XYZ file of C-alpha atoms in Angstrom:
558
model
C -6.179 -30.567 -12.186
C -5.184 -30.532 -8.706
C -6.989 -29.230 -5.838
C -6.006 -25.540 -4.688
C -3.001 -25.092 -2.228
C -3.855 -23.867 1.044
C -1.880 -20.620 0.176
C -4.813 -20.342 -2.749
C -7.781 -20.538 -0.100
C -8.513 -17.505 2.223
C -9.997 -16.791 5.076
C -11.298 -13.667 7.124
C -9.209 -12.359 10.202
C -12.280 -12.107 11.986
C -13.358 -15.742 11.825
C -16.687 -15.497 9.754
C -15.513 -16.762 6.149
C -13.243 -19.862 5.441
C -12.079 -21.546 2.566
C -12.719 -18.812 -0.310
C -11.387 -18.564 -3.510
C -9.255 -15.615 -4.671
C -11.579 -14.652 -7.187
C -14.081 -13.674 -4.710
C -11.797 -12.222 -2.163
C -10.650 -9.773 -4.948
C -14.139 -8.762 -5.754
C -15.559 -8.512 -2.394
C -12.141 -6.924 -1.142
C -13.649 -6.812 2.665
C -14.907 -9.825 4.627
C -18.782 -9.650 5.472
C -17.971 -10.150 9.252
C -15.735 -6.776 8.554
C -12.633 -8.632 8.287
C -9.558 -8.668 5.991
C -8.529 -11.748 4.108
C -5.513 -13.396 3.900
C -4.494 -16.811 2.864
C -4.751 -19.968 4.628
C -1.201 -20.555 5.134
C 1.893 -18.805 3.551
C 3.117 -20.695 0.526
C 7.064 -22.046 1.056
C 9.396 -21.648 -1.877
C 12.073 -23.745 -2.915
C 15.484 -23.765 -0.879
C 17.080 -23.092 -4.505
C 14.947 -19.856 -5.095
C 18.038 -17.781 -5.104
C 19.761 -19.493 -7.890
C 16.502 -19.811 -9.688
C 15.056 -16.938 -9.538
C 18.083 -14.525 -9.147
C 18.089 -13.513 -12.927
C 14.200 -13.254 -13.623
C 13.153 -9.909 -15.346
C 10.288 -8.573 -12.413
C 7.451 -9.690 -14.765
C 8.426 -13.456 -14.466
C 8.923 -13.350 -10.811
C 5.720 -11.648 -9.968
C 4.374 -14.482 -12.180
C 5.816 -16.813 -10.103
C 5.076 -15.374 -6.672
C 1.328 -14.583 -7.893
C 1.165 -18.350 -8.660
C 1.789 -19.555 -5.175
C -1.393 -17.723 -3.941
C -3.780 -18.599 -7.524
C -4.669 -21.352 -8.695
C -4.530 -22.414 -12.245
C -8.284 -23.174 -12.093
C -9.030 -19.709 -10.886
C -6.662 -17.976 -13.854
C -4.699 -19.875 -16.208
C -1.537 -19.605 -16.140
C -1.246 -18.043 -19.545
C -3.861 -15.637 -18.621
C -2.050 -14.378 -15.754
C 1.147 -13.743 -17.687
C -0.650 -11.513 -19.995
C -2.325 -9.792 -17.014
C 0.987 -9.105 -15.161
C 2.692 -8.043 -18.753
C -0.229 -5.555 -19.322
C 0.157 -4.341 -15.932
C 3.835 -3.084 -15.498
C 4.056 -2.302 -19.684
C 3.582 1.614 -18.708
C 6.175 1.558 -16.320
C 9.201 4.101 -17.168
C 11.727 1.942 -15.932
C 12.640 -1.551 -17.853
C 13.229 -2.768 -14.020
C 9.947 -1.559 -13.116
C 11.081 -1.208 -9.386
C 15.007 -0.756 -9.629
C 17.440 -0.780 -6.793
C 19.846 1.763 -6.698
C 22.820 2.568 -4.307
C 22.983 5.689 -1.762
C 25.569 5.665 0.161
C 27.941 2.747 -0.521
C 30.591 3.036 2.279
C 27.279 2.593 4.652
C 25.261 -0.289 2.547
C 22.456 2.183 1.859
C 20.318 1.279 -0.785
C 16.735 2.613 -2.201
C 14.216 0.627 -3.899
C 12.645 3.329 -6.257
C 8.907 2.516 -6.679
C 8.070 5.472 -8.545
C 8.078 4.627 -11.903
C 4.521 4.509 -12.879
C 1.706 6.114 -13.983
C 1.099 8.546 -10.890
C 4.541 8.549 -9.549
C 4.188 6.668 -6.374
C 4.466 2.967 -5.140
C 1.091 2.165 -5.127
C 0.934 2.199 -8.832
C 2.896 -1.379 -8.608
C -0.320 -2.673 -6.956
C -2.998 -0.635 -8.284
C -2.360 -1.235 -12.213
C -2.546 -4.915 -11.394
C -5.568 -4.882 -9.536
C -7.313 -3.054 -12.529
C -6.200 -5.223 -14.668
C -7.500 -8.656 -12.494
C -10.965 -7.159 -11.646
C -11.628 -6.370 -15.222
C -10.652 -9.846 -16.084
C -12.738 -11.150 -13.801
C -15.552 -9.172 -14.734
C -15.492 -9.498 -18.456
C -15.068 -13.390 -17.985
C -18.217 -13.149 -15.534
C -20.213 -11.386 -18.213
C -19.258 -13.296 -21.386
C -22.337 -13.441 -23.622
C -24.738 -11.773 -20.655
C -27.356 -9.400 -22.509
C -26.362 -5.554 -21.226
C -29.355 -5.713 -18.675
C -27.668 -8.447 -16.945
C -24.261 -7.469 -16.924
C -22.420 -7.657 -13.367
C -20.746 -4.027 -12.711
C -19.103 -3.711 -9.836
C -18.561 -0.635 -7.791
C -14.886 0.010 -6.173
C -14.917 2.522 -3.242
C -11.799 3.815 -1.764
C -10.219 6.104 0.573
C -7.052 8.191 0.034
C -4.872 10.333 2.163
C -3.112 11.177 -1.376
C -1.567 8.496 -3.562
C -3.822 5.839 -3.452
C -6.484 7.995 -4.830
C -4.773 8.838 -8.116
C -3.121 5.319 -8.990
C -6.463 3.648 -8.219
C -8.162 6.048 -10.615
C -5.579 5.526 -13.330
C -5.420 1.963 -12.653
C -9.139 1.636 -13.036
C -10.134 4.258 -15.821
C -12.019 3.244 -18.445
C -12.379 -0.484 -17.643
C -15.679 -2.139 -18.462
C -18.199 -2.989 -15.873
C -16.532 -1.226 -13.380
C -16.947 2.293 -11.361
C -14.679 3.868 -8.854
C -15.418 6.168 -6.367
C -12.162 7.813 -4.233
C -13.064 9.739 -1.048
C -10.230 12.214 0.164
C -10.017 14.341 2.797
C -10.644 18.210 1.658
C -9.136 21.270 2.756
C -5.682 21.145 1.849
C -5.292 17.780 3.428
C -3.781 16.264 0.238
C -1.249 17.914 -2.003
C -2.087 20.214 -4.970
C -0.754 17.514 -7.414
C -2.209 14.553 -5.508
C -5.347 16.464 -6.017
C -4.837 17.347 -9.624
C -3.797 13.380 -10.307
C -7.482 12.464 -9.027
C -10.024 15.163 -10.055
C -8.643 15.725 -13.491
C -9.265 12.521 -15.049
C -12.960 12.905 -16.416
C -13.462 9.649 -17.688
C -17.034 8.448 -16.896
C -16.678 5.817 -14.898
C -14.434 7.812 -12.453
C -15.957 9.788 -9.828
C -13.754 11.811 -6.870
C -15.309 13.105 -3.937
C -13.796 15.756 -1.190
C -15.008 15.080 2.197
C -14.586 18.942 3.265
C -14.287 18.885 7.085
C -12.816 15.019 7.255
C -9.297 13.573 7.475
C -8.656 10.256 5.819
C -9.806 8.214 9.005
C -13.148 9.768 8.364
C -12.883 8.480 4.621
C -11.718 5.198 5.503
C -15.181 4.950 8.255
C -17.171 6.018 5.154
C -15.868 3.022 3.340
C -16.423 0.303 5.941
C -19.591 1.622 6.565
C -20.636 1.365 2.794
C -19.142 -1.849 2.864
C -21.576 -2.910 5.920
C -24.424 -1.077 4.430
C -27.511 -3.860 3.781
C -29.271 -0.653 1.975
C -26.677 0.134 -0.617
C -25.359 -3.504 -0.862
C -28.818 -4.301 -2.062
C -28.610 -2.338 -5.238
C -24.771 -2.273 -5.815
C -21.982 -4.362 -5.968
C -19.181 -2.951 -3.733
C -15.334 -3.796 -3.773
C -12.694 -2.446 -2.020
C -9.313 -0.504 -3.874
C -7.592 -0.065 -0.301
C -4.971 -1.929 0.825
C -7.608 -3.506 2.665
C -8.043 -5.528 -0.788
C -5.660 -8.768 -0.495
C -4.549 -8.126 -4.248
C -2.671 -5.142 -3.140
C -0.679 -6.923 -0.946
C 0.004 -9.477 -3.341
C 1.200 -6.963 -5.734
C 4.021 -5.640 -3.440
C 5.470 -8.903 -2.443
C 7.491 -9.379 -5.638
C 9.616 -6.112 -5.356
C 11.087 -7.257 -1.768
C 12.143 -10.370 -4.049
C 13.348 -8.468 -6.771
C 15.315 -6.053 -4.728
C 16.716 -8.845 -2.720
C 17.906 -10.797 -6.041
C 19.338 -7.225 -7.368
C 21.145 -6.987 -4.095
C 22.820 -10.493 -4.613
C 24.169 -9.744 -7.676
C 26.249 -6.797 -6.526
C 29.669 -6.460 -6.304
C 29.421 -5.373 -2.390
C 27.287 -8.474 -1.825
C 28.972 -11.433 0.130
C 26.749 -14.611 0.980
C 25.476 -14.615 4.410
C 25.127 -10.441 4.735
C 22.119 -9.809 6.537
C 19.471 -7.785 4.890
C 16.924 -5.414 6.461
C 13.739 -3.305 4.696
C 13.029 -0.021 6.037
C 9.507 1.040 4.885
C 8.036 4.455 5.540
C 4.765 3.134 7.274
C 1.215 4.594 7.518
C -1.403 1.846 6.788
C 0.666 -0.829 7.195
C 0.253 -2.433 3.915
C 3.460 -1.776 1.853
C 5.596 -3.035 4.907
C 3.052 -6.318 5.307
C 4.140 -7.214 1.740
C 7.527 -7.407 3.048
C 6.385 -9.776 6.194
C 4.577 -12.108 3.876
C 7.860 -11.896 1.587
C 9.761 -12.885 4.789
C 7.234 -15.370 5.638
C 8.062 -17.217 2.522
C 11.283 -17.589 3.141
C 13.279 -14.438 2.232
C 15.840 -13.850 4.585
C 15.123 -9.927 5.865
C 14.448 -8.169 8.905
C 11.900 -5.354 8.467
C 11.923 -1.769 10.203
C 9.164 0.027 10.376
C 9.210 4.096 9.963
C 6.291 6.309 10.925
C 6.398 10.159 11.256
C 4.935 11.785 14.085
C 1.919 9.790 13.865
C 3.428 6.877 15.907
C 0.921 4.601 16.818
C 2.835 1.969 15.480
C 6.176 2.808 16.773
C 4.626 3.113 20.559
C 3.369 -0.701 19.606
C 6.590 -2.059 19.215
C 7.915 -0.003 22.314
C 5.678 -0.895 24.678
C 2.994 -3.870 23.631
C 0.378 -1.221 23.832
C -1.744 0.082 20.435
C -3.559 3.471 21.698
C -4.909 6.366 19.868
C -3.495 9.405 21.795
C -5.719 12.403 20.622
C -3.498 15.524 19.845
C -5.756 18.758 18.988
C -6.122 22.256 17.663
C -2.761 23.969 17.198
C -0.599 21.176 18.564
C -1.365 19.214 15.331
C -0.447 22.185 13.427
C 2.500 21.328 11.165
C 4.024 21.202 7.462
C 2.481 22.690 4.221
C -1.358 23.059 3.338
C 0.148 22.686 -0.417
C 1.590 19.309 0.155
C -1.452 17.993 2.195
C -1.277 18.860 5.640
C -3.882 20.918 7.490
C -4.744 20.332 11.776
C -7.701 18.687 12.596
C -9.513 17.494 15.620
C -9.407 14.072 15.468
C -6.362 12.951 16.413
C -4.342 12.823 13.259
C -0.782 15.003 13.589
C -0.699 16.276 10.419
C 3.236 16.367 8.918
C 5.426 16.935 6.082
C 5.153 13.199 5.332
C 0.992 13.620 4.547
C 0.159 10.267 3.042
C 1.639 8.410 6.820
C -0.880 10.777 8.727
C -2.793 7.588 9.803
C -4.361 7.238 12.870
C -5.467 3.700 12.858
C -3.543 1.268 10.653
C -5.799 -0.998 8.720
C -3.441 -3.793 7.699
C -2.139 -4.313 11.053
C -5.330 -5.997 11.886
C -3.609 -8.792 9.434
C -0.484 -9.050 11.390
C -1.817 -9.226 14.654
C -3.966 -12.415 13.270
C -1.159 -14.040 12.601
C 0.533 -13.187 15.779
C -2.417 -14.801 17.669
C -2.435 -17.732 15.530
C 1.183 -18.540 16.082
C 0.700 -18.035 19.743
C -2.362 -20.190 20.611
C -1.439 -23.900 21.116
C -4.409 -26.303 20.164
C -4.578 -29.620 18.876
C -5.996 -28.362 15.362
C -5.235 -25.828 12.875
C -8.675 -25.191 12.552
C -8.930 -24.109 16.733
C -6.133 -22.014 16.046
C -7.813 -19.954 13.700
C -10.994 -19.941 15.271
C -8.854 -18.531 18.544
C -6.775 -15.926 16.456
C -10.222 -14.833 14.620
C -11.545 -14.142 18.244
C -8.681 -12.456 19.531
C -8.657 -10.409 16.582
C -12.076 -9.263 17.434
C -11.421 -8.621 21.364
C -8.258 -6.063 20.391
C -10.509 -4.160 18.010
C -13.455 -3.936 19.920
C -11.184 -2.554 22.746
C -9.873 0.070 20.211
C -13.107 0.959 18.934
C -14.681 1.350 22.384
C -11.617 2.182 24.793
C -9.148 4.196 22.131
C -6.741 1.165 22.448
C -5.478 -2.417 23.570
C -2.583 -4.172 24.753
C -1.039 -7.507 23.803
C 0.619 -10.411 25.883
C 4.429 -10.169 26.451
C 4.588 -13.006 24.242
C 2.975 -11.322 21.292
C 5.266 -8.400 21.499
C 8.555 -10.240 21.181
C 6.839 -12.572 18.554
C 6.211 -9.207 16.798
C 9.831 -8.046 17.631
C 11.668 -10.958 15.730
C 10.540 -9.933 12.290
C 10.153 -6.124 12.882
C 11.961 -2.939 14.723
C 10.582 0.487 14.569
C 11.777 4.182 14.013
C 10.055 7.680 14.867
C 11.020 10.255 12.820
C 9.708 13.871 13.087
C 8.811 16.700 10.988
C 12.677 18.307 11.810
C 14.749 15.035 11.234
C 12.478 14.878 7.748
C 13.584 18.153 6.426
C 17.227 17.821 7.617
C 17.238 14.268 5.983
C 16.423 15.548 2.712
C 18.797 18.027 3.157
C 21.676 15.634 3.951
C 21.296 13.140 1.603
C 21.247 16.033 -1.346
C 24.462 17.379 0.275
C 26.142 14.156 0.836
C 27.252 14.029 -3.069
C 30.375 12.338 -2.366
C 28.583 9.518 -0.793
C 26.312 8.333 -3.594
C 28.427 7.789 -6.543
C 26.880 4.700 -7.567
C 23.225 6.595 -7.917
C 22.000 6.851 -11.593
C 20.979 10.041 -12.684
C 17.613 8.564 -14.397
C 15.984 5.159 -13.946
C 13.516 6.166 -16.631
C 11.903 9.243 -14.416
C 13.061 13.000 -14.719
C 13.969 14.460 -10.998
C 15.241 11.903 -8.747
C 18.751 13.793 -8.929
C 19.909 17.363 -9.486
C 23.667 19.211 -9.555
C 24.744 15.453 -8.356
C 22.362 15.069 -5.654
C 20.225 12.624 -4.640
C 16.388 14.352 -3.948
C 14.201 12.156 -1.306
C 10.422 12.943 -1.314
C 9.446 13.341 2.702
C 8.156 10.213 2.914
C 11.300 8.185 1.754
C 13.242 10.892 4.183
C 11.311 9.131 6.695
C 12.885 5.843 5.767
C 16.319 7.071 4.913
C 16.500 8.691 8.575
C 15.217 5.354 9.889
C 17.460 3.472 8.059
C 20.729 5.390 9.083
C 19.710 4.930 12.887
C 19.235 1.174 11.777
C 22.687 0.802 10.752
C 23.944 2.044 14.005
C 22.597 -0.712 15.771
C 22.715 -3.593 13.310
C 25.216 -5.912 12.533
C 28.296 -4.446 10.579
C 28.224 -4.843 7.048
C 24.006 -5.369 7.102
C 22.453 -4.019 3.537
C 19.674 -1.584 4.255
C 17.221 -1.305 1.853
C 14.912 2.014 2.455
C 11.886 1.892 0.105
C 11.281 5.089 -1.926
C 7.761 5.278 -2.341
C 6.905 8.709 -3.992
C 8.774 11.026 -6.653
C 9.423 14.014 -4.803
C 7.957 16.512 -7.226
C 4.744 15.195 -5.624
C 5.744 17.179 -2.608
C 7.043 20.535 -3.983
C 6.799 22.421 -0.544
C 8.684 20.159 1.750
C 11.378 19.265 -0.824
C 11.533 23.341 -1.242
C 11.900 24.157 2.158
C 14.889 21.648 2.603
C 16.763 22.634 -0.747
C 15.543 25.897 -1.444
C 18.932 27.333 -0.421
C 20.981 25.105 -2.066
C 23.405 26.063 -4.908
C 21.965 24.465 -8.071
C 18.791 23.427 -6.998
C 15.988 24.563 -9.211
C 12.699 22.694 -8.155
C 11.213 23.041 -11.911
C 14.137 20.859 -13.016
C 13.157 17.987 -11.082
C 9.360 18.123 -12.538
C 8.547 15.353 -15.017
C 6.997 16.609 -17.826
C 3.805 14.389 -17.178
C 3.070 16.752 -14.384
C 4.014 20.356 -16.012
C 0.795 21.962 -16.068
C -1.499 19.151 -14.505
C -2.821 22.002 -11.984
C -4.365 24.050 -15.038
C -6.456 20.938 -16.068
C -10.273 20.802 -16.037
C -11.409 18.695 -13.158
C -14.657 16.868 -11.853
C -15.104 16.456 -7.823
C -18.075 16.457 -5.851
C -17.551 17.997 -2.194
C -19.217 16.105 0.601
C -19.682 17.165 4.469
C -19.019 14.791 7.382
C -22.277 15.662 8.417
C -24.000 14.197 5.497
C -22.994 10.513 6.805
C -23.965 7.509 4.804
C -27.257 8.527 3.855
C -25.679 11.340 1.630
C -23.238 8.879 0.345
C -25.647 6.355 -0.497
C -27.899 9.122 -2.562
C -24.648 9.993 -4.264
C -23.833 6.748 -5.761
C -27.038 6.053 -6.920
C -27.271 9.108 -9.075
C -23.877 8.713 -10.635
C -23.152 4.929 -10.612
C -25.259 2.246 -12.175
C -26.662 -0.481 -10.060
C -26.707 -4.457 -10.916
C -28.500 -4.564 -14.449
C -28.836 -0.823 -14.646
C -27.442 1.421 -17.212
C -27.705 5.117 -16.280
C -28.978 7.411 -18.475
C -27.120 10.531 -20.302
């Protein structure tokens, strides 16, 4: 068998790990030096990819892309096919992530990513990750006695959608437990919390951090990965988009959407395409960056809400926290997952994007540093990139921010633009799109999921509305005829209060009419959730894990 390609071996963004196999990267999640895993090189795709891949169904396209990052020595081709088909068999749309046209005249399209089990884009990655983890563990534990089986404890933080998608992706998986931490006190939407806490499987543990934010939860996750004490007894893995498999899974839908677009009657050879991505933790748009570096001819627009650290970076070259406290941070609806807190996050109508520091931005920074540094060997450039990333993150942690050199910023602007969208603009966009019925005759009433249209108008969730608002601005400045694809990241029923604020007075709109049957009554189901307080810290989490989750070679007593 041929040796693995450079794109099938992995390194850490902070320079402490090199030449790692895919399986180890997925099971570890986070590098031992605290860095994030990335492939040693971007794989290149054939120049004929458009003709070869144009008519492939989503699953076949996914297998082809994943094969560029996973050697057959690690996952044989037939096994990979089975994993992919199992991962997407439960999606309600046969296209998995269908593309619909929102405004034909403006060439504005929506990539619907909410046809999975929890009605959010994260299902695309987390169904795959759950099956991938189970595949590796079952293979490792083959013929082992019960007391020697390897057990993986997956730990994640969520601002809403990651938690439920991860739980649904990993529930009932053998040799796996999952612990999801979410900010309590109304900081995730009612439906999001219900989706997490009503799953009663024994291997699922939902933890509400009563006085924390998403960043608090994410800091706990990183602390547990670096904690020698808990790592002595438990094998810890990651489910957040810090896990490379999450990014890998999302690359597919950029290629699939582009292929679908090229087959439409409005697409002409040479037409430019921009993907506009509602962005919080930078994972979804990073997958688009990988697609572009592989050869997909696109540009990316980073759409953020009022938590605009990424937008400010693209405007200034400075990545800085700007603390907002007390009343100034108030906004949005508690029922949709917003509540002001004092750690610098401004709560908005799009709460899944209310993130102060975007973890996956570190991966982009590494590539920008690597491309900027001139050295006689690739190894020297990699080492220099890791050192520069460590320096920037040290300044962020200790000084609240850092600045990059002008050349780094200019390189970032080649592939990305950015837009900041306010709460008022978010609500106005939901209303405008719904009212502009005549502009979207090509929007289908259903792609397998109830509730995206009502009375002839398309209904956006608030996160998607941020993307559409940003896309409309991009249309004004882009080359005439450019196609814009805004990512529709969640079903509108998950954020009922924002949708009702925008459309409550509209003729013919009744919120209950857009509620999918899978979500009817979910808030009334029995729940299991454990509450912890931020001051309990790492020691409190260690105790909880040891009480609830089996250690390596151990089985908890009922």
